């Protein structure tokens, strides 16, 4: 069992390494991501230089998320973004929600064959267009140091895993003595105007009497509050946007705000790694803003639990950008839960759809599985708010448990923690597709502005969910089609042990042209084939079925002739798609195989003594290009105990990985699996491929081991 103390020690060591690399490079913000065991996504584990609220949209990064750290980890390379224009061009999603001047580097933290995490560093605007050599060396040294921390923790049997919230690392500063602190306060009080200090979360930590007078509030009411919460006239998205710009870019910024009824104030923000110093002075004259809109009645009061408008807009923009890239229903659930809970300060969320006249829970956060089981399968006619909003299309808001219990005494959520709820219909193209439940741990008034934000969120999710359900339906149909084209079972052949695996591509339609087959020719001979049709669509799968049928029809002929006949058929069909294929004629009586290839990856052979080699076959042209192409044959001996591995390129191809190196690494894994069964060996090879790097292609694998006939 993992020792929590040891895990905490590992996070502290990562924090120390992060502080060191930030000091050496001059980076203002740093993040360390780790991949928890059994999870393909990266989780934010350590954070420095910025508040958790800023990092909330990036707490979880999926392998294919279009953000720099995902690419850095997947491709095992350093990613550099020189300015915000480059960010907007290469990574529109983060560029949309962070339109501030900064530079960014992301690098993989490797703790073995695969990157176990990633490092992200941000520099203030004005950094040179490229990393200097010393900065790049410091980044790589920092990643190596972090990788060593992870490796040592694994050796101790206590791998470092991210906590529920990232560890916050603050820069160390000298604490002044009483005399020095008093002198500093007196110095500040002598300056004209007012002064206050904000921490990285934006909360006021210090305010002078003159600043409080200018703001029209008591100092004790301001200390510990967010300015836009304590001062309703500052609840303007533009004000919080300037604060965000100062934190991210580390540049001094200023703005002018009207304090009702007619007091214009100028704010100067001076940021650093610990917070922001603010100078407040009366503005000489009102800025030229054109016709000012009247000040609306505030919805935010001091210490209100509601998110500011800027915060809500920030998360709305990020959720909108994220959901455009969500593929399946689970993608929508994960992205919605990751964005909504921090954006709205919610503590739980559930997403429900309708199926056969009943509610179906498709995802949740913050609720227990037992609580969700009570929702699942509830009829749409049940007297529950989740069913009511779905059938009526009208949202329901309950600011307290008493309100909900009064209107719906049998509501399932009353059996769970929560003090306020929003039940929102998910409507796409004018029809309801589900319900969204957002729960809060404290009562709240649900002002009209917040209700509008929640309704907008539900609309975004509904559209994404509708698209995702269509994708999932097509995905399932595609897999059924492909399953029908691949062999359901492989024939039993005395003297030959076999295992096969097929994994579809991880993205897109999910239907491809990879295939394999084993054909019994006689009591002592068999044919094995594997191939890959270009593309990932229905056409590729249909052509795959034709190629497999053509190989079957010619099986038993010499390997070169089998491929030549299949090639002529494909050129006659002219499908516009090319196919790689490998065919092997296996003679178990004479312990020999003859092979021919049509542009297919080379097979691997593990000899009885454990030595593994990559077979160098005479090259042959891809099928479907030249009807007169020739396919030469080569032979290999197969004494008892020999393993022949046939595979498609999805097993060895990955972004940023040299295919020869990947093939050699696969051969090494094949050599290490001498004691495994064929099924165990197949699982090991597939697992190695998925663990080493994200895969964007289908994978087919066929293993054959010669054995003494039983």
Tab-separated table of C-alpha atoms in Angstrom, residues 232-609:
chain	number	residue	atom	x	y	z
A	232	UNK	CA	-19.835	45.790	-6.546
A	233	UNK	CA	-18.898	48.675	-8.868
A	234	UNK	CA	-15.693	46.784	-9.716
A	235	UNK	CA	-17.567	43.653	-10.848
A	236	UNK	CA	-16.692	44.393	-14.453
A	237	UNK	CA	-15.091	41.698	-16.670
A	238	UNK	CA	-12.653	44.309	-17.953
A	239	UNK	CA	-11.321	44.914	-14.427
A	240	UNK	CA	-10.660	41.244	-13.732
A	241	UNK	CA	-9.230	40.834	-17.230
A	242	UNK	CA	-6.588	43.483	-16.405
A	243	UNK	CA	-5.768	41.598	-13.226
A	244	UNK	CA	-5.393	38.357	-15.209
A	245	UNK	CA	-3.218	40.117	-17.773
A	246	UNK	CA	-0.910	41.394	-15.032
A	247	UNK	CA	-0.602	37.951	-13.401
A	248	UNK	CA	0.132	36.085	-16.640
A	249	UNK	CA	2.298	38.655	-18.429
A	250	UNK	CA	4.009	40.028	-15.265
A	251	UNK	CA	3.750	43.470	-16.840
A	252	UNK	CA	2.617	46.647	-15.125
A	253	UNK	CA	-0.855	47.575	-16.287
A	254	UNK	CA	-3.346	50.303	-15.414
A	255	UNK	CA	-7.013	51.093	-15.862
A	256	UNK	CA	-9.600	53.651	-14.789
A	257	UNK	CA	-12.907	52.810	-13.103
A	258	UNK	CA	-15.898	54.920	-12.106
A	259	UNK	CA	-16.805	54.680	-8.440
A	260	UNK	CA	-20.441	55.767	-8.294
A	261	UNK	CA	-21.687	58.334	-8.494
A	262	UNK	CA	-18.894	60.412	-10.060
A	263	UNK	CA	-15.465	59.447	-8.662
A	264	UNK	CA	-12.989	58.256	-11.284
A	265	UNK	CA	-10.097	56.229	-9.895
A	266	UNK	CA	-6.878	55.116	-11.573
A	267	UNK	CA	-5.416	51.713	-10.637
A	268	UNK	CA	-1.791	50.753	-11.379
A	269	UNK	CA	-0.975	47.022	-11.009
A	270	UNK	CA	2.643	45.966	-10.387
A	271	UNK	CA	2.897	42.131	-10.389
A	272	UNK	CA	5.596	39.689	-9.301
A	273	UNK	CA	5.800	36.032	-8.254
A	274	UNK	CA	4.072	36.622	-4.906
A	275	UNK	CA	1.189	38.869	-5.867
A	276	UNK	CA	0.324	42.366	-7.084
A	277	UNK	CA	1.033	45.783	-5.591
A	278	UNK	CA	-1.701	48.273	-6.471
A	279	UNK	CA	-1.496	52.087	-6.490
A	280	UNK	CA	-4.837	53.910	-6.389
A	281	UNK	CA	-5.111	57.600	-7.247
A	282	UNK	CA	-7.947	59.912	-8.244
A	283	UNK	CA	-8.169	60.215	-12.008
A	284	UNK	CA	-7.649	63.747	-13.360
A	285	UNK	CA	-10.633	63.439	-15.709
A	286	UNK	CA	-13.116	60.887	-16.925
A	287	UNK	CA	-11.723	58.741	-19.761
A	288	UNK	CA	-13.204	59.043	-23.224
A	289	UNK	CA	-15.544	56.050	-23.294
A	290	UNK	CA	-18.384	57.393	-25.360
A	291	UNK	CA	-21.880	56.899	-23.978
A	292	UNK	CA	-21.668	55.105	-20.653
A	293	UNK	CA	-24.354	52.548	-19.871
A	294	UNK	CA	-26.084	53.062	-16.501
A	295	UNK	CA	-24.684	51.021	-13.636
A	296	UNK	CA	-26.838	47.939	-13.088
A	297	UNK	CA	-27.940	46.785	-9.675
A	298	UNK	CA	-25.189	44.496	-8.369
A	299	UNK	CA	-25.752	40.779	-8.051
A	300	UNK	CA	-22.511	40.297	-6.125
A	301	UNK	CA	-22.212	41.423	-2.525
A	302	UNK	CA	-19.196	41.280	-0.261
A	303	UNK	CA	-17.938	37.711	0.162
A	304	UNK	CA	-20.645	36.376	-2.155
A	305	UNK	CA	-20.114	32.741	-3.207
A	306	UNK	CA	-21.021	33.594	-6.805
A	307	UNK	CA	-18.228	33.603	-9.387
A	308	UNK	CA	-17.434	36.988	-10.897
A	309	UNK	CA	-18.662	37.637	-14.402
A	310	UNK	CA	-15.116	37.592	-15.763
A	311	UNK	CA	-14.405	34.253	-14.115
A	312	UNK	CA	-17.609	32.761	-15.491
A	313	UNK	CA	-16.892	34.109	-18.987
A	314	UNK	CA	-13.337	32.769	-18.792
A	315	UNK	CA	-14.581	29.255	-18.059
A	316	UNK	CA	-17.459	29.525	-20.545
A	317	UNK	CA	-15.002	30.361	-23.325
A	318	UNK	CA	-12.745	27.502	-22.336
A	319	UNK	CA	-15.621	25.025	-22.143
A	320	UNK	CA	-16.911	26.129	-25.561
A	321	UNK	CA	-13.464	25.669	-27.111
A	322	UNK	CA	-13.020	22.311	-25.395
A	323	UNK	CA	-16.393	20.860	-26.356
A	324	UNK	CA	-15.807	21.551	-30.047
A	325	UNK	CA	-13.099	18.856	-29.878
A	326	UNK	CA	-15.003	16.317	-27.757
A	327	UNK	CA	-15.629	13.111	-29.701
A	328	UNK	CA	-17.662	10.594	-27.708
A	329	UNK	CA	-20.117	10.937	-24.832
A	330	UNK	CA	-17.419	10.212	-22.257
A	331	UNK	CA	-15.318	13.051	-23.698
A	332	UNK	CA	-18.236	15.434	-23.186
A	333	UNK	CA	-18.774	14.214	-19.623
A	334	UNK	CA	-15.093	14.556	-18.702
A	335	UNK	CA	-14.677	17.992	-20.255
A	336	UNK	CA	-17.919	19.355	-18.811
A	337	UNK	CA	-17.118	18.103	-15.307
A	338	UNK	CA	-13.531	19.377	-15.447
A	339	UNK	CA	-14.644	22.866	-16.489
A	340	UNK	CA	-17.979	23.464	-14.755
A	341	UNK	CA	-17.120	22.545	-11.184
A	342	UNK	CA	-14.232	25.046	-10.842
A	343	UNK	CA	-16.001	27.684	-12.951
A	344	UNK	CA	-19.120	27.753	-10.802
A	345	UNK	CA	-17.775	26.689	-7.437
A	346	UNK	CA	-19.979	23.591	-7.602
A	347	UNK	CA	-19.160	20.486	-5.574
A	348	UNK	CA	-21.035	17.875	-7.642
A	349	UNK	CA	-22.381	17.375	-11.137
A	350	UNK	CA	-24.387	14.719	-12.972
A	351	UNK	CA	-25.202	14.339	-16.648
A	352	UNK	CA	-28.277	12.312	-17.627
A	353	UNK	CA	-29.801	11.297	-20.948
A	354	UNK	CA	-33.043	9.575	-21.872
A	355	UNK	CA	-33.382	6.048	-23.183
A	356	UNK	CA	-36.573	4.010	-23.595
A	357	UNK	CA	-38.573	6.440	-21.489
A	358	UNK	CA	-36.098	6.395	-18.589
A	359	UNK	CA	-33.276	8.549	-17.266
A	360	UNK	CA	-29.767	7.183	-17.791
A	361	UNK	CA	-26.744	8.514	-15.907
A	362	UNK	CA	-23.897	8.918	-18.402
A	363	UNK	CA	-21.421	10.597	-16.062
A	364	UNK	CA	-21.002	12.318	-12.728
A	365	UNK	CA	-18.481	14.010	-10.444
A	366	UNK	CA	-18.749	14.523	-6.710
A	367	UNK	CA	-21.574	11.988	-6.281
A	368	UNK	CA	-21.125	8.421	-5.089
A	369	UNK	CA	-21.961	5.522	-7.365
A	370	UNK	CA	-24.726	4.484	-4.943
A	371	UNK	CA	-26.344	7.915	-5.163
A	372	UNK	CA	-26.269	7.812	-8.946
A	373	UNK	CA	-27.718	4.292	-8.999
A	374	UNK	CA	-30.957	5.751	-7.605
A	375	UNK	CA	-31.187	8.129	-10.577
A	376	UNK	CA	-30.405	5.490	-13.159
A	377	UNK	CA	-33.465	3.969	-14.848
A	378	UNK	CA	-35.918	6.359	-13.185
A	379	UNK	CA	-38.954	6.763	-15.498
A	380	UNK	CA	-39.478	10.133	-17.167
A	381	UNK	CA	-42.904	10.205	-15.498
A	382	UNK	CA	-41.345	10.189	-12.018
A	383	UNK	CA	-41.923	13.216	-9.804
A	384	UNK	CA	-38.295	14.366	-9.788
A	385	UNK	CA	-36.765	17.668	-10.909
A	386	UNK	CA	-34.344	15.885	-13.281
A	387	UNK	CA	-37.259	14.269	-15.129
A	388	UNK	CA	-39.363	17.432	-14.992
A	389	UNK	CA	-36.783	19.682	-16.677
A	390	UNK	CA	-36.195	17.092	-19.384
A	391	UNK	CA	-39.871	16.772	-20.284
A	392	UNK	CA	-40.772	20.456	-19.829
A	393	UNK	CA	-37.620	22.098	-21.153
A	394	UNK	CA	-37.710	24.573	-18.240
A	395	UNK	CA	-34.795	24.832	-15.774
A	396	UNK	CA	-35.348	24.625	-12.031
A	397	UNK	CA	-33.269	26.360	-9.345
A	398	UNK	CA	-33.371	25.588	-5.632
A	399	UNK	CA	-31.359	27.868	-3.367
A	400	UNK	CA	-31.652	25.616	-0.303
A	401	UNK	CA	-32.550	22.096	0.787
A	402	UNK	CA	-35.805	23.445	2.184
A	403	UNK	CA	-36.876	24.798	-1.202
A	404	UNK	CA	-36.146	21.493	-2.939
A	405	UNK	CA	-37.813	19.399	-0.224
A	406	UNK	CA	-40.901	21.609	-0.380
A	407	UNK	CA	-41.400	21.158	-4.138
A	408	UNK	CA	-39.954	17.659	-4.599
A	409	UNK	CA	-39.898	15.823	-1.259
A	410	UNK	CA	-38.859	12.556	-2.943
A	411	UNK	CA	-35.966	14.044	-4.955
A	412	UNK	CA	-33.073	11.580	-4.958
A	413	UNK	CA	-30.417	14.260	-4.414
A	414	UNK	CA	-31.837	15.029	-0.955
A	415	UNK	CA	-30.194	11.785	0.164
A	416	UNK	CA	-26.778	13.180	-0.826
A	417	UNK	CA	-24.724	16.123	0.335
A	418	UNK	CA	-25.727	19.480	-1.067
A	419	UNK	CA	-27.332	22.751	-0.093
A	420	UNK	CA	-28.423	24.219	-3.454
A	421	UNK	CA	-29.175	22.772	-6.891
A	422	UNK	CA	-29.657	23.765	-10.487
A	423	UNK	CA	-31.539	21.286	-12.732
A	424	UNK	CA	-31.054	22.228	-16.363
A	425	UNK	CA	-32.582	20.751	-19.534
A	426	UNK	CA	-30.138	19.840	-22.285
A	427	UNK	CA	-31.829	20.975	-25.494
A	428	UNK	CA	-30.281	20.478	-28.944
A	429	UNK	CA	-32.020	21.403	-32.197
A	430	UNK	CA	-35.182	22.193	-30.284
A	431	UNK	CA	-35.507	18.797	-28.596
A	432	UNK	CA	-34.452	17.634	-25.132
A	433	UNK	CA	-31.521	15.200	-25.059
A	434	UNK	CA	-30.846	15.055	-21.329
A	435	UNK	CA	-30.570	16.822	-17.980
A	436	UNK	CA	-27.692	18.483	-16.148
A	437	UNK	CA	-27.607	18.586	-12.345
A	438	UNK	CA	-25.236	21.059	-10.672
A	439	UNK	CA	-25.012	20.876	-6.875
A	440	UNK	CA	-23.461	23.326	-4.392
A	441	UNK	CA	-22.386	22.767	-0.804
A	442	UNK	CA	-23.799	26.101	0.418
A	443	UNK	CA	-27.138	27.864	-0.120
A	444	UNK	CA	-27.122	30.466	-2.915
A	445	UNK	CA	-29.678	32.885	-4.357
A	446	UNK	CA	-29.265	32.020	-8.090
A	447	UNK	CA	-29.474	35.599	-9.364
A	448	UNK	CA	-30.664	36.130	-12.961
A	449	UNK	CA	-27.097	36.556	-14.225
A	450	UNK	CA	-26.005	33.224	-12.816
A	451	UNK	CA	-29.118	31.514	-14.152
A	452	UNK	CA	-28.275	32.854	-17.621
A	453	UNK	CA	-24.713	31.509	-17.349
A	454	UNK	CA	-25.931	28.079	-16.233
A	455	UNK	CA	-28.463	27.950	-19.058
A	456	UNK	CA	-25.755	28.882	-21.566
A	457	UNK	CA	-23.521	26.134	-20.212
A	458	UNK	CA	-26.330	23.607	-20.557
A	459	UNK	CA	-26.861	24.669	-24.179
A	460	UNK	CA	-23.184	24.139	-25.011
A	461	UNK	CA	-23.192	20.719	-23.370
A	462	UNK	CA	-26.442	19.688	-25.077
A	463	UNK	CA	-25.071	20.393	-28.557
A	464	UNK	CA	-21.835	18.557	-27.787
A	465	UNK	CA	-23.733	15.631	-26.247
A	466	UNK	CA	-25.990	15.315	-29.293
A	467	UNK	CA	-22.967	15.160	-31.598
A	468	UNK	CA	-21.207	12.735	-29.276
A	469	UNK	CA	-24.136	10.300	-29.142
A	470	UNK	CA	-24.235	10.276	-32.949
A	471	UNK	CA	-20.494	9.603	-33.022
A	472	UNK	CA	-20.818	6.774	-30.499
A	473	UNK	CA	-23.589	5.186	-32.565
A	474	UNK	CA	-21.450	5.319	-35.716
A	475	UNK	CA	-18.458	4.093	-33.747
A	476	UNK	CA	-20.354	1.041	-32.508
A	477	UNK	CA	-21.695	0.329	-36.007
A	478	UNK	CA	-18.194	0.579	-37.458
A	479	UNK	CA	-16.791	-1.879	-34.963
A	480	UNK	CA	-19.567	-4.354	-35.632
A	481	UNK	CA	-18.813	-4.115	-39.348
A	482	UNK	CA	-15.112	-4.630	-38.794
A	483	UNK	CA	-15.672	-7.486	-36.358
A	484	UNK	CA	-17.714	-9.199	-39.052
A	485	UNK	CA	-14.853	-8.896	-41.529
A	486	UNK	CA	-12.152	-10.272	-39.214
A	487	UNK	CA	-11.974	-13.993	-38.333
A	488	UNK	CA	-14.066	-14.858	-35.275
A	489	UNK	CA	-11.802	-17.790	-34.401
A	490	UNK	CA	-8.532	-19.122	-35.733
A	491	UNK	CA	-8.297	-22.770	-36.834
A	492	UNK	CA	-6.603	-25.363	-34.643
A	493	UNK	CA	-3.473	-26.605	-36.389
A	494	UNK	CA	-1.453	-29.385	-34.721
A	495	UNK	CA	2.109	-28.242	-34.026
A	496	UNK	CA	1.229	-24.526	-34.077
A	497	UNK	CA	0.261	-22.318	-31.131
A	498	UNK	CA	-1.356	-19.021	-32.135
A	499	UNK	CA	-2.645	-15.767	-30.675
A	500	UNK	CA	-4.073	-12.697	-32.405
A	501	UNK	CA	-5.077	-9.195	-31.362
A	502	UNK	CA	-6.783	-6.301	-33.079
A	503	UNK	CA	-7.140	-2.787	-31.632
A	504	UNK	CA	-8.874	-0.004	-33.580
A	505	UNK	CA	-7.433	3.469	-33.953
A	506	UNK	CA	-8.018	5.640	-30.926
A	507	UNK	CA	-9.496	8.641	-32.750
A	508	UNK	CA	-11.915	9.435	-35.556
A	509	UNK	CA	-14.405	6.976	-36.996
A	510	UNK	CA	-12.552	4.059	-35.468
A	511	UNK	CA	-12.934	1.745	-38.449
A	512	UNK	CA	-9.834	0.767	-40.368
A	513	UNK	CA	-8.337	-1.659	-42.817
A	514	UNK	CA	-5.976	-3.757	-40.698
A	515	UNK	CA	-6.572	-7.515	-40.999
A	516	UNK	CA	-5.000	-10.883	-40.229
A	517	UNK	CA	-5.864	-14.497	-41.005
A	518	UNK	CA	-4.644	-18.049	-40.468
A	519	UNK	CA	-5.650	-20.648	-43.063
A	520	UNK	CA	-5.304	-24.405	-42.640
A	521	UNK	CA	-4.079	-25.877	-45.914
A	522	UNK	CA	-3.428	-29.491	-44.880
A	523	UNK	CA	-2.515	-31.490	-41.809
A	524	UNK	CA	1.020	-30.084	-41.818
A	525	UNK	CA	0.787	-26.825	-43.762
A	526	UNK	CA	-0.860	-23.495	-43.085
A	527	UNK	CA	-0.895	-19.952	-44.437
A	528	UNK	CA	-0.652	-16.829	-42.293
A	529	UNK	CA	-1.332	-13.357	-43.606
A	530	UNK	CA	-1.552	-9.828	-42.256
A	531	UNK	CA	-2.231	-6.546	-44.019
A	532	UNK	CA	-3.190	-2.899	-43.759
A	533	UNK	CA	-5.489	-1.037	-46.141
A	534	UNK	CA	-4.894	2.697	-46.371
A	535	UNK	CA	-7.442	4.840	-44.491
A	536	UNK	CA	-9.818	4.656	-41.513
A	537	UNK	CA	-13.270	4.566	-43.032
A	538	UNK	CA	-15.945	2.238	-44.340
A	539	UNK	CA	-14.235	2.080	-47.740
A	540	UNK	CA	-11.019	0.848	-46.119
A	541	UNK	CA	-12.899	-1.841	-44.217
A	542	UNK	CA	-14.772	-2.973	-47.330
A	543	UNK	CA	-11.536	-3.222	-49.315
A	544	UNK	CA	-9.954	-5.113	-46.446
A	545	UNK	CA	-12.709	-7.715	-46.771
A	546	UNK	CA	-11.984	-8.052	-50.495
A	547	UNK	CA	-8.227	-8.416	-49.947
A	548	UNK	CA	-8.769	-11.067	-47.294
A	549	UNK	CA	-11.117	-12.975	-49.613
A	550	UNK	CA	-8.601	-12.762	-52.472
A	551	UNK	CA	-5.803	-14.114	-50.283
A	552	UNK	CA	-8.068	-16.969	-49.172
A	553	UNK	CA	-8.856	-17.819	-52.783
A	554	UNK	CA	-5.153	-18.105	-53.696
A	555	UNK	CA	-3.893	-19.662	-50.440
A	556	UNK	CA	-1.705	-22.682	-51.037
A	557	UNK	CA	0.061	-21.192	-54.052
A	558	UNK	CA	3.631	-19.881	-53.585
A	559	UNK	CA	3.620	-16.673	-51.484
A	560	UNK	CA	4.790	-14.491	-54.363
A	561	UNK	CA	1.990	-15.775	-56.579
A	562	UNK	CA	-0.642	-15.220	-53.863
A	563	UNK	CA	0.364	-11.556	-53.586
A	564	UNK	CA	0.629	-11.124	-57.372
A	565	UNK	CA	-2.931	-12.447	-57.921
A	566	UNK	CA	-4.287	-10.234	-55.136
A	567	UNK	CA	-2.441	-7.266	-56.579
A	568	UNK	CA	-3.953	-7.797	-60.041
A	569	UNK	CA	-7.422	-7.961	-58.517
A	570	UNK	CA	-6.916	-4.679	-56.665
A	571	UNK	CA	-5.560	-2.851	-59.695
A	572	UNK	CA	-8.604	-4.023	-61.667
A	573	UNK	CA	-10.922	-2.756	-58.924
A	574	UNK	CA	-8.998	0.557	-58.792
A	575	UNK	CA	-10.324	1.501	-55.311
A	576	UNK	CA	-7.958	4.451	-54.962
A	577	UNK	CA	-6.494	2.941	-51.793
A	578	UNK	CA	-3.181	1.124	-51.403
A	579	UNK	CA	-2.660	-1.987	-49.297
A	580	UNK	CA	0.355	-3.489	-47.566
A	581	UNK	CA	0.323	-7.245	-47.050
A	582	UNK	CA	2.564	-10.052	-45.841
A	583	UNK	CA	1.899	-13.712	-46.654
A	584	UNK	CA	3.660	-16.721	-45.104
A	585	UNK	CA	3.399	-20.380	-46.198
A	586	UNK	CA	4.258	-22.548	-43.164
A	587	UNK	CA	5.457	-26.139	-43.547
A	588	UNK	CA	5.353	-27.749	-40.116
A	589	UNK	CA	6.729	-31.107	-41.304
A	590	UNK	CA	9.949	-29.543	-42.594
A	591	UNK	CA	9.994	-26.701	-40.008
A	592	UNK	CA	10.211	-24.006	-42.622
A	593	UNK	CA	8.289	-20.951	-43.822
A	594	UNK	CA	8.306	-19.089	-47.125
A	595	UNK	CA	7.350	-15.403	-46.992
A	596	UNK	CA	6.649	-12.563	-49.396
A	597	UNK	CA	5.811	-8.943	-48.618
A	598	UNK	CA	3.992	-6.128	-50.365
A	599	UNK	CA	5.416	-3.095	-48.583
A	600	UNK	CA	4.543	-4.456	-45.142
A	601	UNK	CA	6.577	-4.045	-41.909
A	602	UNK	CA	9.137	-6.876	-41.510
A	603	UNK	CA	8.161	-9.870	-39.352
A	604	UNK	CA	10.052	-10.755	-36.190
A	605	UNK	CA	11.416	-14.188	-35.342
A	606	UNK	CA	12.359	-15.384	-31.864
A	607	UNK	CA	14.536	-18.464	-32.118
A	608	UNK	CA	14.404	-21.294	-29.566
A	609	UNK	CA	17.581	-19.998	-27.888
